[in-house]
Amino acid sequence: MIKNKNTNSNINGAKNVKNVKRIIHNIILVIFSILWLFPIYVMVIDGLKSASGVLITPILFPAKSSLGPFITVTTALERPILNSIIYTVPTAIISTYIGAMAAFYFYKKARMINTLLFTIIAIATFVPYEITLLPLTKFISSIGLLNTYPGIIIAMLIFYLPTGALLMSIFLAVLPKTTLESARIDGANDWTIFNKVVLPLAMPGFISTFIFILIESWNNFFVPLVLVTTPGMNSASLALMSYTGGYGTLYNESFASAFIASLIPLVIFVFLGRYFIRGFQAFGTGRKG
Amino acid sequence: MVNIKLNNVSKIFKKGKTEFKALSNINLEIPDNSFFGILGASGAGKTTTMRIIAGLEAPTMGEVLFDKTVVSKDDRTIIDPEERDIGMVFQNWALYPHMNNYENIAFPLKVKKWNQNEITKRVYELADILGIREVLAKRPGEISGGQQQRVAVARALAKNPKFLLLDEPFSNLDANARDDARALVKKVKNELGITTIIVSHDPADIFALAEKVAVISRGNLVQLGTPKDLYDYPSNERVAGTLGDINIVDFDLKEKNGYYDLIFENFIITGIKLNDYNDSKITLGIRPEDLIIEKSTEIDSNIETKYEGNTQKIGVFEADTVNYNQGSFSVVLNISGTKIKGISREPIFYGDKVNVYINKSKIKLFEYASKDAIKLNEEIERN
Ligand SMILES: Nc1ncnc2c1ncn2[C@@H]1O[C@H](COP(=O)(O)OP(=O)(O)O)[C@@H](O)[C@H]1O
Ligand SMILES: [Mg+2]
């Protein structure tokens, strides 16, 4: 009887510890969620205010609202957002796919070459944009693609292909080696192995890399800034700038446009976010891709 | 079908500045249609040998031939694994986790661009032979280890390869599944008549399957022969241990008119004939089944006729630990700290007095210094 009680209280004790842990866990999650949602909250409530209202009411509290600013900026941002989609989606797909191919090549090749190329790529990933200003502009205009979709995509690829290769190398490193060897024994060539075995196994990593590059290139301000010469080719990131600076900033429209422009990456992250996280979890837990 | 030949194959792995010689001068010929075993302890170089045959590694020195064709030589792979037309079952099976079992087996055929009907026919044919038809729609992660192993065998066989490589194919199975799997592999091999190489650290695999076996130890090929030959006539102490349980004990030698007595405490074997042996000690190997143990009944005449062959009574000892396995009792004698294991057909208990007999024709003698086998011309002579 006494013994029973004892084990019971032990179990209760363990449960309590578990509960406390869970509560702390949740509190931390809530704090982080608030911190992360905070900018969105500010963008939305201040975007709903009137041009004068946004100046006289406290920034953190809602005031008299109308959809006016949102409607205005949405119309104005339609084209830039479409442009941004055209710039970034191909960039992200191509960078990730070709990056994955490069990563597969490194995976297969001898260690020494691998390390060397890998280092070069890692350096390329961290080259500051500004350094490339002149050569990039010269190069793109010399091939006659200044202020064109292909020109901007090519310029973006120059920056994001190394990122794709680098990230995909990290994801490929955890693939089971013998599974790929077994495909060779089964008679598959590199192309088949890449498409039928490597890509499906590395899909979570592929999606993570895709999302990462998509968001990075969506926010990229530098490439369109130097390569776009007419307003019709503006990217969302460029168009956003027109709401700040210049003569007299309309703060409500700034907030609204910032919100609209971040909507696309946000939606993608909401839908594909779990793959993003799963891709990175593959390392922590040792799970294969 | 193909005849595989390794000529002077060595493999050196380089890790930074350190070199590791995983294989040294291996010479092997695996005849067409045979079931060939490679036996060795973990880390001996078995997988490396197999990967070199498959083309996944190139030999650092030496060459590999399929019939008359050199497929790799001196650090160069001349024919890539995908061109070698072989089937291989990896130690961890290496199935494609994202495909179902049907697609796994069909993969080599799709690569070869077989048409859909032929593929289906072939997959079902193999699935029937291997008894995995019900699991074809599932993925490898959803079936048992034994079934995964069969899927791996089916995938390896699908394209009718020139030969089949099995790398420890049973080591991830539990004991019961292992017996079934061995029987199945033997059946498949006989039905399809394909040259097969099995690599294992477990002599049970070799005895169940291989017609011929090469023993590898620390990257060296130490002996080649039929499993029975190697079991009975190991070329050194290490091979003896690799092929199965064996007592290894160092004995003192005492000459008595041309014959020797082997003495270890009160464990004395008499009347051994040795030619040109110049050491005062000798290493003896005796397998437990050749050390016969029975309950001591005081009166024990007619020793000579009691057991077949060349049996000698060693004396009466006390049983230390006793283990029962599969119909026999293995009895351990503790002779001043040295454990010697024998076999009894009747139950024996701790502390029982037992008679110990040795089958002298099964004694294996090794040079004390080198541990190499001492050739005994024919049987060990009786006193
Ligand atoms: N790629 C490699 N790089 C370095 N050392 C290796 C490599 N592959 C195997 N080895 C070493 O070679 C030896 C033999 O390995 P292996 O052939 O896998 O042994 P077995 O299959 O007999 O257990 C081991 O000591 C192992 O550590
Ligand atoms: Mg191995």
Short mmCIF file of N, CA and C in Angstrom, two decimals, chain B residues 145-293:
data_model
loop_
_atom_site.label_atom_id
_atom_site.label_comp_id
_atom_site.label_asym_id
_atom_site.label_seq_id
_atom_site.Cartn_x
_atom_site.Cartn_y
_atom_site.Cartn_z
N GLY B 145 12.72 -6.64 -41.44
CA GLY B 145 14.10 -6.74 -41.89
C GLY B 145 14.30 -7.89 -42.87
N GLY B 146 13.69 -9.02 -42.57
CA GLY B 146 13.82 -10.18 -43.44
C GLY B 146 13.25 -9.90 -44.82
N GLN B 147 12.12 -9.18 -44.85
CA GLN B 147 11.50 -8.85 -46.14
C GLN B 147 12.34 -7.84 -46.91
N GLN B 148 12.89 -6.86 -46.17
CA GLN B 148 13.76 -5.88 -46.84
C GLN B 148 14.95 -6.57 -47.48
N GLN B 149 15.48 -7.53 -46.75
CA GLN B 149 16.64 -8.25 -47.27
C GLN B 149 16.27 -8.97 -48.57
N ARG B 150 15.06 -9.53 -48.61
CA ARG B 150 14.63 -10.23 -49.83
C ARG B 150 14.38 -9.26 -50.97
N VAL B 151 13.84 -8.08 -50.63
CA VAL B 151 13.66 -7.07 -51.68
C VAL B 151 15.03 -6.70 -52.26
N ALA B 152 16.00 -6.56 -51.37
CA ALA B 152 17.35 -6.21 -51.83
C ALA B 152 17.91 -7.30 -52.74
N VAL B 153 17.67 -8.56 -52.38
CA VAL B 153 18.15 -9.66 -53.23
C VAL B 153 17.42 -9.63 -54.58
N ALA B 154 16.11 -9.40 -54.53
CA ALA B 154 15.33 -9.34 -55.77
C ALA B 154 15.82 -8.22 -56.67
N ARG B 155 16.09 -7.04 -56.07
CA ARG B 155 16.56 -5.92 -56.86
C ARG B 155 17.92 -6.25 -57.50
N ALA B 156 18.78 -6.91 -56.70
CA ALA B 156 20.10 -7.25 -57.21
C ALA B 156 20.01 -8.24 -58.38
N LEU B 157 19.01 -9.13 -58.33
CA LEU B 157 18.91 -10.16 -59.35
C LEU B 157 18.12 -9.72 -60.58
N ALA B 158 17.35 -8.63 -60.43
CA ALA B 158 16.36 -8.28 -61.45
C ALA B 158 16.92 -8.27 -62.87
N LYS B 159 18.06 -7.64 -63.07
CA LYS B 159 18.54 -7.46 -64.44
C LYS B 159 19.35 -8.64 -64.95
N ASN B 160 19.24 -9.79 -64.27
CA ASN B 160 20.04 -10.95 -64.66
C ASN B 160 21.53 -10.60 -64.72
N PRO B 161 22.09 -10.19 -63.59
CA PRO B 161 23.47 -9.73 -63.62
C PRO B 161 24.45 -10.87 -63.90
N LYS B 162 25.66 -10.50 -64.24
CA LYS B 162 26.69 -11.50 -64.50
C LYS B 162 27.03 -12.27 -63.22
N PHE B 163 27.06 -11.56 -62.12
CA PHE B 163 27.28 -12.24 -60.84
C PHE B 163 26.69 -11.42 -59.71
N LEU B 164 26.65 -12.06 -58.55
CA LEU B 164 25.96 -11.47 -57.41
C LEU B 164 26.93 -11.31 -56.25
N LEU B 165 26.94 -10.12 -55.66
CA LEU B 165 27.79 -9.86 -54.49
C LEU B 165 26.90 -9.67 -53.26
N LEU B 166 27.20 -10.41 -52.21
CA LEU B 166 26.42 -10.29 -50.98
C LEU B 166 27.35 -9.87 -49.85
N ASP B 167 27.16 -8.67 -49.33
CA ASP B 167 28.02 -8.19 -48.24
C ASP B 167 27.30 -8.35 -46.91
N GLU B 168 27.70 -9.33 -46.14
CA GLU B 168 27.07 -9.60 -44.84
C GLU B 168 25.55 -9.48 -44.96
N PRO B 169 24.93 -10.22 -45.86
CA PRO B 169 23.51 -9.96 -46.13
C PRO B 169 22.61 -10.37 -44.98
N PHE B 170 23.14 -11.16 -44.05
CA PHE B 170 22.26 -11.65 -42.98
C PHE B 170 22.54 -11.01 -41.63
N SER B 171 23.54 -10.14 -41.57
CA SER B 171 23.98 -9.68 -40.25
C SER B 171 22.94 -8.80 -39.56
N ASN B 172 22.02 -8.21 -40.34
CA ASN B 172 20.99 -7.38 -39.70
C ASN B 172 19.71 -8.15 -39.40
N LEU B 173 19.77 -9.48 -39.49
CA LEU B 173 18.56 -10.27 -39.25
C LEU B 173 18.67 -11.00 -37.91
N ASP B 174 17.52 -11.30 -37.30
CA ASP B 174 17.61 -12.10 -36.08
C ASP B 174 17.81 -13.57 -36.45
N ALA B 175 18.16 -14.37 -35.46
CA ALA B 175 18.64 -15.72 -35.71
C ALA B 175 17.70 -16.57 -36.58
N ASN B 176 16.40 -16.51 -36.30
CA ASN B 176 15.46 -17.34 -37.07
C ASN B 176 15.38 -16.89 -38.52
N ALA B 177 15.23 -15.58 -38.69
CA ALA B 177 15.12 -15.03 -40.04
C ALA B 177 16.39 -15.35 -40.83
N ARG B 178 17.50 -15.41 -40.12
CA ARG B 178 18.78 -15.67 -40.77
C ARG B 178 18.82 -17.06 -41.39
N ASP B 179 18.32 -18.06 -40.65
CA ASP B 179 18.30 -19.43 -41.20
C ASP B 179 17.45 -19.48 -42.46
N ASP B 180 16.26 -18.86 -42.40
CA ASP B 180 15.38 -18.85 -43.58
C ASP B 180 16.07 -18.15 -44.75
N ALA B 181 16.70 -17.02 -44.44
CA ALA B 181 17.31 -16.23 -45.50
C ALA B 181 18.44 -17.01 -46.17
N ARG B 182 19.22 -17.75 -45.38
CA ARG B 182 20.30 -18.55 -45.96
C ARG B 182 19.73 -19.60 -46.91
N ALA B 183 18.69 -20.27 -46.43
CA ALA B 183 18.09 -21.32 -47.25
C ALA B 183 17.58 -20.73 -48.56
N LEU B 184 16.97 -19.55 -48.46
CA LEU B 184 16.41 -18.91 -49.64
C LEU B 184 17.49 -18.50 -50.63
N VAL B 185 18.55 -17.94 -50.11
CA VAL B 185 19.65 -17.51 -50.99
C VAL B 185 20.23 -18.73 -51.70
N LYS B 186 20.36 -19.82 -50.97
CA LYS B 186 20.91 -21.04 -51.57
C LYS B 186 20.00 -21.52 -52.69
N LYS B 187 18.69 -21.49 -52.41
CA LYS B 187 17.72 -21.93 -53.41
C LYS B 187 17.78 -21.07 -54.67
N VAL B 188 17.79 -19.77 -54.45
CA VAL B 188 17.81 -18.83 -55.58
C VAL B 188 19.08 -19.04 -56.40
N LYS B 189 20.19 -19.17 -55.70
CA LYS B 189 21.47 -19.36 -56.38
C LYS B 189 21.43 -20.65 -57.23
N ASN B 190 20.86 -21.71 -56.67
CA ASN B 190 20.79 -22.96 -57.42
C ASN B 190 19.86 -22.86 -58.61
N GLU B 191 18.73 -22.16 -58.40
CA GLU B 191 17.77 -22.05 -59.50
C GLU B 191 18.31 -21.21 -60.64
N LEU B 192 18.99 -20.13 -60.29
CA LEU B 192 19.43 -19.21 -61.32
C LEU B 192 20.86 -19.50 -61.79
N GLY B 193 21.57 -20.31 -61.04
CA GLY B 193 22.93 -20.69 -61.43
C GLY B 193 23.84 -19.51 -61.67
N ILE B 194 23.78 -18.54 -60.78
CA ILE B 194 24.58 -17.34 -60.96
C ILE B 194 25.81 -17.38 -60.04
N THR B 195 26.95 -16.93 -60.56
CA THR B 195 28.15 -16.83 -59.73
C THR B 195 27.86 -15.89 -58.56
N THR B 196 28.16 -16.36 -57.35
CA THR B 196 27.81 -15.56 -56.18
C THR B 196 28.99 -15.47 -55.23
N ILE B 197 29.24 -14.27 -54.72
CA ILE B 197 30.27 -14.09 -53.70
C ILE B 197 29.59 -13.60 -52.45
N ILE B 198 29.83 -14.29 -51.34
CA ILE B 198 29.28 -13.83 -50.07
C ILE B 198 30.43 -13.46 -49.14
N VAL B 199 30.27 -12.32 -48.50
CA VAL B 199 31.26 -11.83 -47.56
C VAL B 199 30.64 -11.89 -46.18
N SER B 200 31.38 -12.44 -45.21
CA SER B 200 30.78 -12.52 -43.89
C SER B 200 31.84 -12.68 -42.81
N HIS B 201 31.49 -12.29 -41.59
CA HIS B 201 32.37 -12.57 -40.46
C HIS B 201 31.88 -13.81 -39.74
N ASP B 202 30.72 -14.33 -40.19
CA ASP B 202 30.08 -15.43 -39.48
C ASP B 202 30.32 -16.74 -40.23
N PRO B 203 31.10 -17.66 -39.63
CA PRO B 203 31.38 -18.91 -40.34
C PRO B 203 30.10 -19.68 -40.69
N ALA B 204 29.02 -19.44 -39.93
CA ALA B 204 27.78 -20.16 -40.21
C ALA B 204 27.30 -19.85 -41.63
N ASP B 205 27.45 -18.59 -42.07
CA ASP B 205 27.06 -18.23 -43.44
C ASP B 205 27.89 -19.02 -44.44
N ILE B 206 29.17 -19.11 -44.15
CA ILE B 206 30.09 -19.77 -45.08
C ILE B 206 29.79 -21.26 -45.16
N PHE B 207 29.59 -21.88 -44.00
CA PHE B 207 29.31 -23.32 -44.03
C PHE B 207 27.98 -23.61 -44.70
N ALA B 208 27.01 -22.72 -44.52
CA ALA B 208 25.70 -22.96 -45.11
C ALA B 208 25.72 -22.77 -46.62
N LEU B 209 26.60 -21.93 -47.14
CA LEU B 209 26.46 -21.51 -48.53
C LEU B 209 27.68 -21.74 -49.42
N ALA B 210 28.87 -21.44 -48.90
CA ALA B 210 30.01 -21.34 -49.81
C ALA B 210 30.61 -22.70 -50.15
N GLU B 211 30.99 -22.82 -51.42
CA GLU B 211 31.70 -24.03 -51.84
C GLU B 211 33.19 -23.87 -51.57
N LYS B 212 33.63 -22.62 -51.72
CA LYS B 212 35.03 -22.33 -51.50
C LYS B 212 35.11 -21.05 -50.70
N VAL B 213 36.13 -20.93 -49.88
CA VAL B 213 36.20 -19.74 -49.04
C VAL B 213 37.64 -19.21 -48.97
N ALA B 214 37.75 -17.89 -48.97
CA ALA B 214 39.03 -17.23 -48.73
C ALA B 214 38.94 -16.56 -47.38
N VAL B 215 39.95 -16.79 -46.55
CA VAL B 215 39.95 -16.11 -45.25
C VAL B 215 40.87 -14.91 -45.34
N ILE B 216 40.33 -13.74 -44.97
CA ILE B 216 41.12 -12.51 -44.98
C ILE B 216 41.34 -12.07 -43.55
N SER B 217 42.58 -11.70 -43.27
CA SER B 217 42.89 -11.21 -41.94
C SER B 217 43.79 -9.99 -42.08
N ARG B 218 43.35 -8.88 -41.51
CA ARG B 218 44.10 -7.62 -41.59
C ARG B 218 44.60 -7.31 -42.99
N GLY B 219 43.73 -7.50 -43.95
CA GLY B 219 44.07 -7.14 -45.32
C GLY B 219 44.90 -8.17 -46.07
N ASN B 220 45.19 -9.28 -45.42
CA ASN B 220 45.93 -10.34 -46.12
C ASN B 220 45.05 -11.55 -46.34
N LEU B 221 45.22 -12.16 -47.52
CA LEU B 221 44.53 -13.41 -47.75
C LEU B 221 45.36 -14.49 -47.08
N VAL B 222 44.79 -15.12 -46.06
CA VAL B 222 45.62 -16.06 -45.32
C VAL B 222 45.39 -17.51 -45.71
N GLN B 223 44.21 -17.83 -46.22
CA GLN B 223 44.01 -19.22 -46.64
C GLN B 223 42.83 -19.33 -47.58
N LEU B 224 42.92 -20.30 -48.44
CA LEU B 224 41.91 -20.51 -49.46
C LEU B 224 41.60 -21.99 -49.54
N GLY B 225 40.35 -22.37 -49.58
CA GLY B 225 40.03 -23.79 -49.68
C GLY B 225 38.55 -24.02 -49.48
N THR B 226 38.17 -25.30 -49.34
CA THR B 226 36.78 -25.56 -49.02
C THR B 226 36.57 -25.25 -47.54
N PRO B 227 35.35 -24.92 -47.15
CA PRO B 227 35.12 -24.60 -45.74
C PRO B 227 35.59 -25.74 -44.82
N LYS B 228 35.35 -26.99 -45.27
CA LYS B 228 35.73 -28.11 -44.41
C LYS B 228 37.24 -28.21 -44.25
N ASP B 229 37.95 -28.02 -45.35
CA ASP B 229 39.42 -28.03 -45.29
C ASP B 229 39.95 -27.00 -44.30
N LEU B 230 39.39 -25.82 -44.42
CA LEU B 230 39.89 -24.75 -43.56
C LEU B 230 39.52 -24.97 -42.10
N TYR B 231 38.38 -25.58 -41.91
CA TYR B 231 37.94 -25.87 -40.55
C TYR B 231 38.87 -26.88 -39.90
N ASP B 232 39.21 -27.92 -40.67
CA ASP B 232 40.04 -28.99 -40.12
C ASP B 232 41.52 -28.70 -40.21
N TYR B 233 41.93 -27.99 -41.24
CA TYR B 233 43.36 -27.74 -41.42
C TYR B 233 43.66 -26.24 -41.58
N PRO B 234 43.37 -25.47 -40.57
CA PRO B 234 43.65 -24.03 -40.67
C PRO B 234 45.16 -23.79 -40.77
N SER B 235 45.55 -22.81 -41.54
CA SER B 235 46.98 -22.59 -41.76
C SER B 235 47.63 -21.84 -40.61
N ASN B 236 46.83 -21.19 -39.79
CA ASN B 236 47.40 -20.61 -38.56
C ASN B 236 46.31 -20.46 -37.51
N GLU B 237 46.73 -20.02 -36.35
CA GLU B 237 45.82 -19.95 -35.22
C GLU B 237 44.64 -19.03 -35.51
N ARG B 238 44.91 -17.93 -36.22
CA ARG B 238 43.88 -16.94 -36.51
C ARG B 238 42.77 -17.51 -37.40
N VAL B 239 43.19 -18.24 -38.43
CA VAL B 239 42.21 -18.86 -39.31
C VAL B 239 41.36 -19.85 -38.51
N ALA B 240 42.03 -20.61 -37.66
CA ALA B 240 41.32 -21.59 -36.83
C ALA B 240 40.20 -20.92 -36.06
N GLY B 241 40.51 -19.75 -35.47
CA GLY B 241 39.51 -19.04 -34.68
C GLY B 241 38.43 -18.42 -35.54
N THR B 242 38.81 -17.96 -36.73
CA THR B 242 37.84 -17.32 -37.62
C THR B 242 36.78 -18.31 -38.08
N LEU B 243 37.17 -19.58 -38.25
CA LEU B 243 36.21 -20.57 -38.76
C LEU B 243 35.32 -21.17 -37.70
N GLY B 244 35.60 -20.91 -36.45
CA GLY B 244 34.72 -21.43 -35.42
C GLY B 244 35.41 -21.49 -34.08
N ASP B 245 34.59 -21.79 -33.09
CA ASP B 245 35.05 -21.86 -31.72
C ASP B 245 36.21 -22.84 -31.59
N ILE B 246 37.27 -22.44 -30.92
CA ILE B 246 38.39 -23.36 -30.71
C ILE B 246 39.13 -22.98 -29.43
N ASN B 247 39.56 -24.01 -28.68
CA ASN B 247 40.40 -23.76 -27.51
C ASN B 247 41.83 -23.64 -27.99
N ILE B 248 42.49 -22.57 -27.60
CA ILE B 248 43.90 -22.40 -27.93
C ILE B 248 44.68 -22.36 -26.63
N VAL B 249 45.59 -23.33 -26.45
CA VAL B 249 46.33 -23.42 -25.19
C VAL B 249 47.81 -23.70 -25.50
N ASP B 250 48.69 -23.02 -24.77
CA ASP B 250 50.12 -23.29 -24.92
C ASP B 250 50.53 -24.46 -24.01
N PHE B 251 51.21 -25.42 -24.59
CA PHE B 251 51.63 -26.62 -23.84
C PHE B 251 53.15 -26.67 -23.74
N ASP B 252 53.63 -27.31 -22.67
CA ASP B 252 55.06 -27.64 -22.58
C ASP B 252 55.27 -28.97 -23.28
N LEU B 253 56.45 -29.11 -23.86
CA LEU B 253 56.76 -30.35 -24.58
C LEU B 253 57.74 -31.18 -23.78
N LYS B 254 57.53 -32.47 -23.78
CA LYS B 254 58.50 -33.36 -23.13
C LYS B 254 58.70 -34.57 -24.03
N GLU B 255 59.93 -34.78 -24.43
CA GLU B 255 60.18 -35.89 -25.35
C GLU B 255 60.27 -37.21 -24.61
N LYS B 256 59.73 -38.22 -25.23
CA LYS B 256 59.78 -39.57 -24.65
C LYS B 256 59.96 -40.54 -25.82
N ASN B 257 61.12 -41.14 -25.93
CA ASN B 257 61.53 -41.98 -27.05
C ASN B 257 60.86 -41.70 -28.41
N GLY B 258 61.21 -40.54 -28.92
CA GLY B 258 60.77 -40.17 -30.26
C GLY B 258 59.41 -39.51 -30.31
N TYR B 259 58.64 -39.69 -29.29
CA TYR B 259 57.32 -39.04 -29.24
C TYR B 259 57.33 -37.95 -28.19
N TYR B 260 56.31 -37.10 -28.25
CA TYR B 260 56.25 -35.99 -27.28
C TYR B 260 54.99 -36.10 -26.42
N ASP B 261 55.16 -35.70 -25.19
CA ASP B 261 54.00 -35.46 -24.35
C ASP B 261 53.74 -33.96 -24.33
N LEU B 262 52.47 -33.59 -24.42
CA LEU B 262 52.10 -32.17 -24.32
C LEU B 262 51.51 -31.95 -22.94
N ILE B 263 52.11 -31.03 -22.20
CA ILE B 263 51.73 -30.91 -20.80
C ILE B 263 51.25 -29.50 -20.48
N PHE B 264 50.04 -29.43 -19.98
CA PHE B 264 49.56 -28.17 -19.42
C PHE B 264 48.92 -28.51 -18.08
N GLU B 265 49.61 -28.20 -17.01
CA GLU B 265 49.17 -28.60 -15.67
C GLU B 265 48.89 -30.11 -15.67
N ASN B 266 47.65 -30.48 -15.29
CA ASN B 266 47.34 -31.91 -15.29
C ASN B 266 46.58 -32.34 -16.55
N PHE B 267 46.62 -31.48 -17.54
CA PHE B 267 45.99 -31.80 -18.83
C PHE B 267 47.12 -32.26 -19.74
N ILE B 268 47.24 -33.56 -19.93
CA ILE B 268 48.41 -34.11 -20.62
C ILE B 268 47.98 -34.98 -21.80
N ILE B 269 48.51 -34.63 -22.97
CA ILE B 269 48.23 -35.43 -24.16
C ILE B 269 49.53 -36.15 -24.49
N THR B 270 49.43 -37.44 -24.70
CA THR B 270 50.66 -38.21 -24.87
C THR B 270 50.81 -38.70 -26.30
N GLY B 271 52.06 -39.03 -26.64
CA GLY B 271 52.35 -39.75 -27.89
C GLY B 271 52.14 -38.95 -29.14
N ILE B 272 52.62 -37.73 -29.17
CA ILE B 272 52.51 -36.92 -30.38
C ILE B 272 53.83 -36.97 -31.11
N LYS B 273 53.78 -37.24 -32.41
CA LYS B 273 55.02 -37.27 -33.19
C LYS B 273 55.22 -35.93 -33.88
N LEU B 274 56.42 -35.37 -33.66
CA LEU B 274 56.72 -34.07 -34.27
C LEU B 274 58.03 -34.18 -35.02
N ASN B 275 58.10 -33.64 -36.24
CA ASN B 275 59.36 -33.63 -36.96
C ASN B 275 59.99 -32.26 -36.89
N ASP B 276 61.23 -32.21 -36.58
CA ASP B 276 62.00 -30.95 -36.59
C ASP B 276 61.31 -29.82 -35.85
N TYR B 277 60.91 -30.05 -34.66
CA TYR B 277 60.35 -28.94 -33.89
C TYR B 277 61.30 -28.60 -32.76
N ASN B 278 61.78 -27.37 -32.74
CA ASN B 278 62.83 -27.03 -31.78
C ASN B 278 62.40 -25.95 -30.80
N ASP B 279 61.33 -26.16 -30.13
CA ASP B 279 60.92 -25.19 -29.12
C ASP B 279 60.44 -26.01 -27.93
N SER B 280 60.51 -25.41 -26.77
CA SER B 280 60.07 -26.19 -25.60
C SER B 280 58.58 -26.03 -25.38
N LYS B 281 57.97 -25.14 -26.15
CA LYS B 281 56.52 -24.95 -26.00
C LYS B 281 55.86 -25.09 -27.37
N ILE B 282 54.59 -25.44 -27.32
CA ILE B 282 53.83 -25.59 -28.56
C ILE B 282 52.41 -25.10 -28.30
N THR B 283 51.76 -24.55 -29.34
CA THR B 283 50.39 -24.08 -29.17
C THR B 283 49.43 -25.10 -29.78
N LEU B 284 48.45 -25.48 -28.99
CA LEU B 284 47.52 -26.49 -29.45
C LEU B 284 46.12 -25.90 -29.61
N GLY B 285 45.47 -26.29 -30.68
CA GLY B 285 44.09 -25.88 -30.87
C GLY B 285 43.20 -27.11 -30.89
N ILE B 286 42.13 -27.05 -30.15
CA ILE B 286 41.18 -28.17 -30.19
C ILE B 286 39.77 -27.59 -30.13
N ARG B 287 38.93 -28.00 -31.07
CA ARG B 287 37.57 -27.48 -31.09
C ARG B 287 36.74 -28.18 -30.02
N PRO B 288 35.78 -27.48 -29.43
CA PRO B 288 35.01 -28.06 -28.33
C PRO B 288 34.43 -29.43 -28.68
N GLU B 289 33.96 -29.58 -29.92
CA GLU B 289 33.32 -30.87 -30.24
C GLU B 289 34.32 -32.02 -30.29
N ASP B 290 35.62 -31.70 -30.29
CA ASP B 290 36.63 -32.75 -30.28
C ASP B 290 37.17 -33.02 -28.88
N LEU B 291 36.57 -32.36 -27.93
CA LEU B 291 36.92 -32.60 -26.53
C LEU B 291 35.66 -33.14 -25.88
N ILE B 292 35.63 -34.47 -25.73
CA ILE B 292 34.38 -35.11 -25.33
C ILE B 292 34.33 -35.25 -23.81
N ILE B 293 33.19 -34.87 -23.28
CA ILE B 293 33.06 -34.83 -21.83
C ILE B 293 31.87 -35.68 -21.42
#
